[in-house]
Amino acid sequence: MTVNLSHNILVINCGSSSLKFAVIDPESTQVLIQGIAERLNSPDALLKVQPLGSQAIPYINHAKAMAAILASLGDIPIAGIGHRVVHGGEFFSASVLLNEDAVAKIDACRALAPLHNPAHVTGIRAAMENFPELPHVAVFDTAFHQTMPPHAYFYALPYDLYKTHQVRRYGFHGTSHRFVAEQAATLLDKPFTELQIITAHLGNGCSACAIKNGQSMDTTMGLTPLEGLAMGTRSGDVDPNLIQFLVEQTGRDIRQVTDLLNRDSGLLGLSGLSNDMRTLLEAADNGHSRAELAIDVFCYRLAKGILGLAAALDRIDALIFTGGIGENSAPIRARTLAHLKVLKPTLDHDLNSAHGRHTAGRITTTDSALTALVVPTNEELVIARETQRLLQP
């Protein structure tokens, strides 16, 4: 394959203890090299690079990991660097070229995403230090949802909390929702700006989104990625008074309860076994009752979320499944559609088992009242394309 080297984009996704990267030609979509530096600041820190292999990098920090990644790129030329940023607050409704003011605003959103934004800022500064001559672009998970109307993003709380502390619903996974919606428009041979669909991004984190005429109208996640659907380790929606109840009844403090809702709940908490859907499906097949319970709750809550999002649309042209679970788990799609009888889907079990690979993603029959598709997501490619777009004169 011929690679247009002048368009290569280095995509960075920086977490609190990891740094994922990929070099992508956004025009050919080819991934030239990719990898992850994980367990940073620990004796077990490791750099894994495909196709080069792995190397131990004990106690290495983000800045030094970025330097190690730079060394792994060899003579691959880079045109720019795209950074995934979880939370842009109300500062950013689109991707932006980074400067000190933009980085400061990302840092100012740390209270809204305390697990993510501080790590993003660390990664951005490390990349700027190692690639000072290159342009840097931030692509925000929240940006796509900035088109939500006020009635969708406001909580029924005192208005001053919004004015003073920006307490509102923001939504996440926007890069994925947008990408698969655009892909679905192509598969359905309909203009993206005329399409009305619901997208379900299902992985360890899960959210669904109502998209009307190319814009996000509502989504299941809110101020933080904890709201909404049941997820791998996150509870999703709970009674807000549950927090005080658990503080009083279990002796945990509020931070411990929050940690429980984020890290010990969802599929893991219900099953007591795993947050991995593949493990739970196998266990359920072997009679594990709590794995079965976790799966049932996951699918029912997803169906309930989909029906709630329908309030934002005039019609549903298609329901899109994406993400690790959405793309690869035929049983989860089947169970979810079984809860959506009011929409009258007719699942084609053979197409569903094949993940829609030979039917442009379609897993329902041609005469089904609800069209359901499987559309693989590619957030890294979106970040690369957004970066390239902002680099063009």
CSV table of C-alpha atoms in Angstrom, one decimal:
chain,number,residue,atom,x,y,z
A,1,MET,CA,0.0,0.0,0.0
A,2,THR,CA,1.3,3.5,-0.9
A,3,VAL,CA,1.3,5.7,2.2
A,4,ASN,CA,1.1,9.5,1.9
A,5,LEU,CA,3.7,10.3,4.6
A,6,SER,CA,3.1,14.0,4.6
A,7,HIS,CA,-0.3,13.5,6.2
A,8,ASN,CA,0.6,11.2,9.1
A,9,ILE,CA,-1.0,12.2,12.4
A,10,LEU,CA,0.2,11.0,15.8
A,11,VAL,CA,-2.9,10.4,17.9
A,12,ILE,CA,-2.5,10.5,21.7
A,13,ASN,CA,-4.9,9.3,24.4
A,14,CYS,CA,-3.4,9.9,27.8
A,15,GLY,CA,-4.8,8.4,31.0
A,16,SER,CA,-3.7,8.7,34.6
A,17,SER,CA,-1.3,5.7,34.3
A,18,SER,CA,-1.2,5.0,30.6
A,19,LEU,CA,-0.4,6.7,27.3
A,20,LYS,CA,-1.9,5.2,24.1
A,21,PHE,CA,-0.7,6.3,20.7
A,22,ALA,CA,-1.1,5.5,17.0
A,23,VAL,CA,0.3,7.1,13.8
A,24,ILE,CA,-2.4,7.2,11.2
A,25,ASP,CA,-2.6,8.4,7.6
A,26,PRO,CA,-6.1,9.9,7.7
A,27,GLU,CA,-6.4,9.8,3.9
A,28,SER,CA,-5.6,6.1,3.4
A,29,THR,CA,-6.8,5.2,7.0
A,30,GLN,CA,-3.6,3.1,7.4
A,31,VAL,CA,-2.2,2.7,10.9
A,32,LEU,CA,1.6,2.8,10.6
A,33,ILE,CA,2.5,2.1,14.2
A,34,GLN,CA,0.6,2.0,17.5
A,35,GLY,CA,1.1,1.1,21.1
A,36,ILE,CA,0.7,1.9,24.7
A,37,ALA,CA,2.9,2.9,27.6
A,38,GLU,CA,1.1,1.5,30.7
A,39,ARG,CA,1.5,1.3,34.4
A,40,LEU,CA,3.4,4.5,34.3
A,41,ASN,CA,5.2,5.7,37.5
A,42,SER,CA,5.5,2.1,38.7
A,43,PRO,CA,8.2,-0.6,38.7
A,44,ASP,CA,6.1,-2.5,36.2
A,45,ALA,CA,5.9,0.2,33.6
A,46,LEU,CA,5.9,-1.2,30.1
A,47,LEU,CA,6.0,0.2,26.5
A,48,LYS,CA,4.2,-2.0,24.0
A,49,VAL,CA,4.6,-1.1,20.3
A,50,GLN,CA,3.1,-2.8,17.3
A,51,PRO,CA,4.9,-4.1,15.3
A,52,LEU,CA,8.1,-3.6,17.3
A,53,GLY,CA,7.4,-5.5,20.5
A,54,SER,CA,7.6,-4.6,24.2
A,55,GLN,CA,10.2,-3.1,26.5
A,56,ALA,CA,10.3,-2.6,30.3
A,57,ILE,CA,10.5,1.1,31.3
A,58,PRO,CA,10.3,1.0,35.1
A,59,TYR,CA,9.2,4.1,37.0
A,60,ILE,CA,8.9,6.1,33.8
A,61,ASN,CA,6.6,9.2,33.9
A,62,HIS,CA,4.4,10.6,31.1
A,63,ALA,CA,7.1,13.0,29.8
A,64,LYS,CA,9.7,10.2,29.5
A,65,ALA,CA,7.1,7.8,28.1
A,66,MET,CA,6.4,10.4,25.4
A,67,ALA,CA,10.1,10.6,24.6
A,68,ALA,CA,10.3,6.8,24.4
A,69,ILE,CA,7.3,6.8,22.0
A,70,LEU,CA,9.1,9.5,19.9
A,71,ALA,CA,12.1,7.2,19.7
A,72,SER,CA,9.9,4.3,18.6
A,73,LEU,CA,8.6,6.3,15.6
A,74,GLY,CA,12.0,6.1,14.0
A,75,ASP,CA,12.0,8.1,10.7
A,76,ILE,CA,8.2,8.1,10.3
A,77,PRO,CA,7.4,11.8,9.5
A,78,ILE,CA,4.5,13.4,11.5
A,79,ALA,CA,2.4,16.3,10.3
A,80,GLY,CA,0.6,17.0,13.6
A,81,ILE,CA,-0.5,15.6,16.9
A,82,GLY,CA,-4.2,15.0,17.9
A,83,HIS,CA,-5.1,14.6,21.5
A,84,ARG,CA,-8.2,12.9,22.8
A,85,VAL,CA,-9.7,15.0,25.7
A,86,VAL,CA,-12.7,13.7,27.6
A,87,HIS,CA,-14.1,17.0,28.9
A,88,GLY,CA,-14.2,20.4,27.3
A,89,GLY,CA,-17.0,21.8,29.5
A,90,GLU,CA,-18.8,24.7,27.8
A,91,PHE,CA,-15.5,26.1,26.5
A,92,PHE,CA,-15.3,23.9,23.5
A,93,SER,CA,-18.0,22.9,21.0
A,94,ALA,CA,-15.5,21.7,18.4
A,95,SER,CA,-11.9,20.5,18.1
A,96,VAL,CA,-9.2,23.3,18.5
A,97,LEU,CA,-5.6,24.0,17.8
A,98,LEU,CA,-3.9,24.0,21.2
A,99,ASN,CA,-2.2,27.0,22.7
A,100,GLU,CA,-1.5,28.0,26.3
A,101,ASP,CA,-5.0,29.5,26.7
A,102,ALA,CA,-6.7,26.3,25.4
A,103,VAL,CA,-4.6,24.1,27.6
A,104,ALA,CA,-5.5,26.3,30.6
A,105,LYS,CA,-9.2,25.9,29.8
A,106,ILE,CA,-8.9,22.1,29.6
A,107,ASP,CA,-7.2,22.2,33.0
A,108,ALA,CA,-10.0,24.3,34.3
A,109,CYS,CA,-12.4,21.5,33.5
A,110,ARG,CA,-10.5,19.1,35.9
A,111,ALA,CA,-13.3,19.3,38.5
A,112,LEU,CA,-15.7,18.0,35.9
A,113,ALA,CA,-13.5,15.1,34.9
A,114,PRO,CA,-11.0,14.6,37.8
A,115,LEU,CA,-9.9,11.1,36.6
A,116,HIS,CA,-9.3,12.3,33.0
A,117,ASN,CA,-8.5,15.9,32.4
A,118,PRO,CA,-5.5,16.2,34.7
A,119,ALA,CA,-3.9,13.3,32.8
A,120,HIS,CA,-4.8,14.8,29.4
A,121,VAL,CA,-3.1,18.1,30.4
A,122,THR,CA,0.0,16.1,31.5
A,123,GLY,CA,0.0,14.2,28.2
A,124,ILE,CA,-0.5,17.4,26.2
A,125,ARG,CA,2.4,19.2,27.9
A,126,ALA,CA,4.7,16.2,27.6
A,127,ALA,CA,3.9,16.0,23.8
A,128,MET,CA,4.5,19.7,23.4
A,129,GLU,CA,7.8,19.4,25.1
A,130,ASN,CA,8.9,16.5,22.9
A,131,PHE,CA,7.3,17.8,19.7
A,132,PRO,CA,7.6,21.6,20.1
A,133,GLU,CA,7.8,22.2,16.3
A,134,LEU,CA,4.5,20.4,15.5
A,135,PRO,CA,0.9,21.7,15.8
A,136,HIS,CA,-1.2,20.1,18.4
A,137,VAL,CA,-5.0,19.6,18.3
A,138,ALA,CA,-7.5,18.7,21.0
A,139,VAL,CA,-10.6,16.6,20.1
A,140,PHE,CA,-13.2,16.5,22.8
A,141,ASP,CA,-15.6,13.7,23.8
A,142,THR,CA,-18.1,16.3,24.9
A,143,ALA,CA,-18.0,18.6,21.9
A,144,PHE,CA,-20.4,16.7,19.7
A,145,HIS,CA,-23.1,16.9,22.4
A,146,GLN,CA,-22.9,20.8,22.6
A,147,THR,CA,-25.9,20.9,20.2
A,148,MET,CA,-28.2,19.4,22.9
A,149,PRO,CA,-31.1,21.8,23.6
A,150,PRO,CA,-31.4,23.2,27.1
A,151,HIS,CA,-34.3,21.0,28.0
A,152,ALA,CA,-32.0,18.0,27.4
A,153,TYR,CA,-28.9,19.3,29.2
A,154,PHE,CA,-30.3,21.0,32.2
A,155,TYR,CA,-30.8,19.2,35.5
A,156,ALA,CA,-33.8,20.2,37.6
A,157,LEU,CA,-31.6,21.9,40.1
A,158,PRO,CA,-31.3,25.5,41.4
A,159,TYR,CA,-30.2,27.5,38.3
A,160,ASP,CA,-27.4,29.2,40.2
A,161,LEU,CA,-25.6,25.8,40.3
A,162,TYR,CA,-25.4,26.0,36.5
A,163,LYS,CA,-24.3,29.7,36.4
A,164,THR,CA,-21.7,29.3,39.1
A,165,HIS,CA,-20.4,25.8,38.7
A,166,GLN,CA,-21.5,24.8,35.2
A,167,VAL,CA,-23.6,21.9,36.6
A,168,ARG,CA,-25.4,20.4,33.6
A,169,ARG,CA,-25.4,17.4,31.4
A,170,TYR,CA,-22.5,17.2,28.9
A,171,GLY,CA,-22.4,13.7,27.5
A,172,PHE,CA,-19.4,11.7,26.4
A,173,HIS,CA,-18.2,9.2,23.6
A,174,GLY,CA,-19.1,12.0,21.2
A,175,THR,CA,-16.3,11.2,18.8
A,176,SER,CA,-17.6,7.6,18.5
A,177,HIS,CA,-21.3,8.6,18.2
A,178,ARG,CA,-20.5,11.1,15.5
A,179,PHE,CA,-18.3,8.7,13.5
A,180,VAL,CA,-20.7,5.7,13.5
A,181,ALA,CA,-23.6,8.0,12.7
A,182,GLU,CA,-21.8,9.3,9.6
A,183,GLN,CA,-20.9,5.8,8.6
A,184,ALA,CA,-24.5,4.7,9.1
A,185,ALA,CA,-25.6,7.5,6.8
A,186,THR,CA,-23.4,6.1,4.0
A,187,LEU,CA,-24.6,2.5,4.7
A,188,LEU,CA,-28.2,3.6,4.5
A,189,ASP,CA,-27.6,5.9,1.5
A,190,LYS,CA,-29.2,8.9,3.3
A,191,PRO,CA,-27.7,12.3,3.9
A,192,PHE,CA,-26.2,12.6,7.4
A,193,THR,CA,-28.0,15.9,7.9
A,194,GLU,CA,-31.4,14.3,7.2
A,195,LEU,CA,-30.9,11.2,9.3
A,196,GLN,CA,-32.6,10.4,12.7
A,197,ILE,CA,-30.9,7.6,14.6
A,198,ILE,CA,-29.9,6.3,18.0
A,199,THR,CA,-26.4,5.1,18.5
A,200,ALA,CA,-25.3,2.8,21.3
A,201,HIS,CA,-21.6,2.8,22.2
A,202,LEU,CA,-21.1,-0.3,24.3
A,203,GLY,CA,-17.8,-1.1,25.9
A,204,ASN,CA,-16.5,-0.9,29.5
A,205,GLY,CA,-18.0,2.5,29.3
A,206,CYS,CA,-21.5,2.7,27.7
A,207,SER,CA,-23.7,5.5,26.4
A,208,ALA,CA,-26.4,6.0,23.8
A,209,CYS,CA,-27.2,9.1,21.8
A,210,ALA,CA,-30.1,10.5,19.8
A,211,ILE,CA,-28.9,12.1,16.6
A,212,LYS,CA,-31.2,14.3,14.5
A,213,ASN,CA,-30.1,15.9,11.2
A,214,GLY,CA,-26.5,15.4,12.1
A,215,GLN,CA,-26.6,16.8,15.6
A,216,SER,CA,-26.7,15.3,19.1
A,217,MET,CA,-30.1,15.9,20.6
A,218,ASP,CA,-29.7,13.9,23.8
A,219,THR,CA,-27.4,11.3,25.3
A,220,THR,CA,-27.4,9.1,28.4
A,221,MET,CA,-24.3,10.3,30.1
A,222,GLY,CA,-24.4,13.6,32.0
A,223,LEU,CA,-22.1,15.8,34.1
A,224,THR,CA,-19.7,12.9,34.4
A,225,PRO,CA,-19.4,9.5,32.6
A,226,LEU,CA,-21.2,7.8,35.6
A,227,GLU,CA,-24.7,8.8,34.6
A,228,GLY,CA,-26.9,6.6,32.4
A,229,LEU,CA,-26.5,3.0,31.3
A,230,ALA,CA,-25.2,0.1,33.4
A,231,MET,CA,-21.5,-0.3,32.4
A,232,GLY,CA,-18.5,-2.5,33.1
A,233,THR,CA,-17.7,-1.2,36.5
A,234,ARG,CA,-20.0,1.9,36.7
A,235,SER,CA,-23.5,1.8,38.2
A,236,GLY,CA,-25.1,4.2,35.7
A,237,ASP,CA,-28.3,5.8,37.1
A,238,VAL,CA,-29.0,5.4,40.8
A,239,ASP,CA,-31.2,7.2,43.3
A,240,PRO,CA,-29.2,10.2,44.4
A,241,ASN,CA,-30.2,9.5,48.0
A,242,LEU,CA,-28.3,6.2,47.7
A,243,ILE,CA,-25.1,8.0,48.4
A,244,GLN,CA,-26.2,9.4,51.8
A,245,PHE,CA,-27.8,6.0,52.6
A,246,LEU,CA,-24.5,4.1,51.9
A,247,VAL,CA,-22.5,6.7,53.9
A,248,GLU,CA,-24.7,6.2,56.9
A,249,GLN,CA,-25.3,2.5,56.6
A,250,THR,CA,-21.8,1.2,55.6
A,251,GLY,CA,-19.4,3.6,57.2
A,252,ARG,CA,-17.9,4.6,53.9
A,253,ASP,CA,-17.1,8.3,53.3
A,254,ILE,CA,-18.5,10.0,50.2
A,255,ARG,CA,-15.3,9.5,48.2
A,256,GLN,CA,-15.4,5.8,48.9
A,257,VAL,CA,-19.0,5.6,47.9
A,258,THR,CA,-18.2,7.5,44.7
A,259,ASP,CA,-15.4,5.1,44.0
A,260,LEU,CA,-17.7,2.1,44.6
A,261,LEU,CA,-20.2,3.5,42.0
A,262,ASN,CA,-17.4,4.1,39.5
A,263,ARG,CA,-15.1,1.0,40.0
A,264,ASP,CA,-17.0,-1.7,41.8
A,265,SER,CA,-20.5,-1.6,40.4
A,266,GLY,CA,-22.0,-2.3,37.0
A,267,LEU,CA,-21.4,-5.8,35.5
A,268,LEU,CA,-18.6,-6.4,38.0
A,269,GLY,CA,-20.7,-5.5,41.0
A,270,LEU,CA,-23.8,-7.4,40.0
A,271,SER,CA,-22.0,-10.6,38.9
A,272,GLY,CA,-19.2,-10.6,41.5
A,273,LEU,CA,-17.2,-12.2,38.7
A,274,SER,CA,-16.0,-9.8,35.9
A,275,ASN,CA,-16.7,-6.6,34.0
A,276,ASP,CA,-15.9,-8.4,30.8
A,277,MET,CA,-19.1,-9.3,28.9
A,278,ARG,CA,-17.5,-12.3,27.2
A,279,THR,CA,-16.7,-13.9,30.6
A,280,LEU,CA,-20.2,-13.2,31.8
A,281,LEU,CA,-21.9,-14.7,28.8
A,282,GLU,CA,-19.8,-17.9,29.1
A,283,ALA,CA,-20.5,-18.1,32.8
A,284,ALA,CA,-24.2,-17.5,32.3
A,285,ASP,CA,-24.3,-20.4,29.7
A,286,ASN,CA,-22.8,-22.5,32.5
A,287,GLY,CA,-25.5,-21.6,35.0
A,288,HIS,CA,-23.9,-18.7,36.8
A,289,SER,CA,-27.1,-16.9,38.1
A,290,ARG,CA,-25.4,-13.6,39.0
A,291,ALA,CA,-23.7,-13.4,35.6
A,292,GLU,CA,-27.2,-13.9,34.1
A,293,LEU,CA,-28.6,-11.2,36.3
A,294,ALA,CA,-25.8,-8.7,35.3
A,295,ILE,CA,-26.5,-9.4,31.6
A,296,ASP,CA,-30.3,-9.0,32.1
A,297,VAL,CA,-29.8,-5.6,33.9
A,298,PHE,CA,-27.4,-4.4,31.2
A,299,CYS,CA,-29.7,-5.2,28.3
A,300,TYR,CA,-32.9,-3.9,30.0
A,301,ARG,CA,-31.3,-0.7,31.0
A,302,LEU,CA,-29.9,-0.2,27.5
A,303,ALA,CA,-33.4,-0.8,26.0
A,304,LYS,CA,-34.9,1.6,28.5
A,305,GLY,CA,-32.3,4.2,27.6
A,306,ILE,CA,-32.9,3.8,23.9
A,307,LEU,CA,-36.7,4.3,24.3
A,308,GLY,CA,-36.1,7.4,26.4
A,309,LEU,CA,-33.9,8.9,23.7
A,310,ALA,CA,-36.7,8.4,21.2
A,311,ALA,CA,-38.4,11.4,22.8
A,312,ALA,CA,-35.7,13.6,21.1
A,313,LEU,CA,-36.6,12.3,17.6
A,314,ASP,CA,-39.5,12.4,15.1
A,315,ARG,CA,-38.7,8.9,13.9
A,316,ILE,CA,-35.9,6.3,14.2
A,317,ASP,CA,-34.3,5.6,10.9
A,318,ALA,CA,-31.9,3.1,12.5
A,319,LEU,CA,-30.5,1.8,15.8
A,320,ILE,CA,-26.7,1.5,15.7
A,321,PHE,CA,-24.6,-0.8,17.8
A,322,THR,CA,-20.9,-0.1,18.2
A,323,GLY,CA,-18.0,-0.4,20.7
A,324,GLY,CA,-16.4,-3.7,21.8
A,325,ILE,CA,-19.7,-5.2,23.1
A,326,GLY,CA,-21.9,-3.6,20.5
A,327,GLU,CA,-19.8,-4.8,17.6
A,328,ASN,CA,-19.0,-8.3,18.8
A,329,SER,CA,-21.7,-9.6,21.1
A,330,ALA,CA,-24.7,-11.0,19.1
A,331,PRO,CA,-26.4,-12.2,22.3
A,332,ILE,CA,-26.4,-8.7,23.8
A,333,ARG,CA,-27.9,-7.2,20.7
A,334,ALA,CA,-30.5,-9.9,20.6
A,335,ARG,CA,-31.5,-9.5,24.2
A,336,THR,CA,-31.7,-5.7,23.9
A,337,LEU,CA,-33.9,-5.9,20.8
A,338,ALA,CA,-36.2,-8.3,22.7
A,339,HIS,CA,-36.9,-5.5,25.2
A,340,LEU,CA,-37.8,-3.1,22.3
A,341,LYS,CA,-41.0,-4.9,21.2
A,342,VAL,CA,-42.8,-1.6,21.0
A,343,LEU,CA,-40.5,-0.6,18.1
A,344,LYS,CA,-41.3,-3.9,16.4
A,345,PRO,CA,-37.8,-5.1,15.4
A,346,THR,CA,-37.4,-8.4,13.6
A,347,LEU,CA,-34.0,-9.8,14.2
A,348,ASP,CA,-32.3,-11.9,11.5
A,349,HIS,CA,-30.4,-14.4,13.7
A,350,ASP,CA,-28.0,-15.4,11.0
A,351,LEU,CA,-27.1,-11.8,10.1
A,352,ASN,CA,-26.8,-11.0,13.8
A,353,SER,CA,-24.4,-13.9,14.4
A,354,ALA,CA,-22.3,-12.6,11.4
A,355,HIS,CA,-22.4,-9.1,13.0
A,356,GLY,CA,-23.9,-7.7,9.8
A,357,ARG,CA,-20.6,-8.1,8.0
A,358,HIS,CA,-22.1,-9.1,4.6
A,359,THR,CA,-25.2,-6.9,4.8
A,360,ALA,CA,-23.8,-3.4,5.2
A,361,GLY,CA,-24.1,-3.8,9.0
A,362,ARG,CA,-27.8,-4.8,9.0
A,363,ILE,CA,-28.9,-7.4,11.5
A,364,THR,CA,-32.6,-7.1,11.1
A,365,THR,CA,-34.8,-8.4,8.3
A,366,THR,CA,-35.5,-6.2,5.3
A,367,ASP,CA,-39.2,-5.8,6.4
A,368,SER,CA,-38.4,-5.1,10.1
A,369,ALA,CA,-40.1,-2.0,11.4
A,370,LEU,CA,-36.9,-1.0,13.2
A,371,THR,CA,-33.6,-1.2,11.3
A,372,ALA,CA,-30.7,-2.2,13.4
A,373,LEU,CA,-27.1,-2.0,12.3
A,374,VAL,CA,-23.6,-3.0,13.6
A,375,VAL,CA,-21.1,-0.2,12.7
A,376,PRO,CA,-17.5,-0.5,13.9
A,377,THR,CA,-16.2,2.7,15.6
A,378,ASN,CA,-12.8,4.2,15.0
A,379,GLU,CA,-12.2,7.1,17.4
A,380,GLU,CA,-8.5,7.3,16.6
A,381,LEU,CA,-9.3,7.9,12.9
A,382,VAL,CA,-11.7,10.7,13.8
A,383,ILE,CA,-9.1,12.4,15.9
A,384,ALA,CA,-6.6,12.0,13.0
A,385,ARG,CA,-9.0,13.5,10.5
A,386,GLU,CA,-10.0,16.3,12.8
A,387,THR,CA,-6.3,17.1,13.4
A,388,GLN,CA,-5.7,17.1,9.6
A,389,ARG,CA,-8.7,19.3,9.0
A,390,LEU,CA,-7.5,22.0,11.4
A,391,LEU,CA,-4.0,21.9,9.9
A,392,GLN,CA,-5.2,22.7,6.4
A,393,PRO,CA,-5.0,26.3,5.4
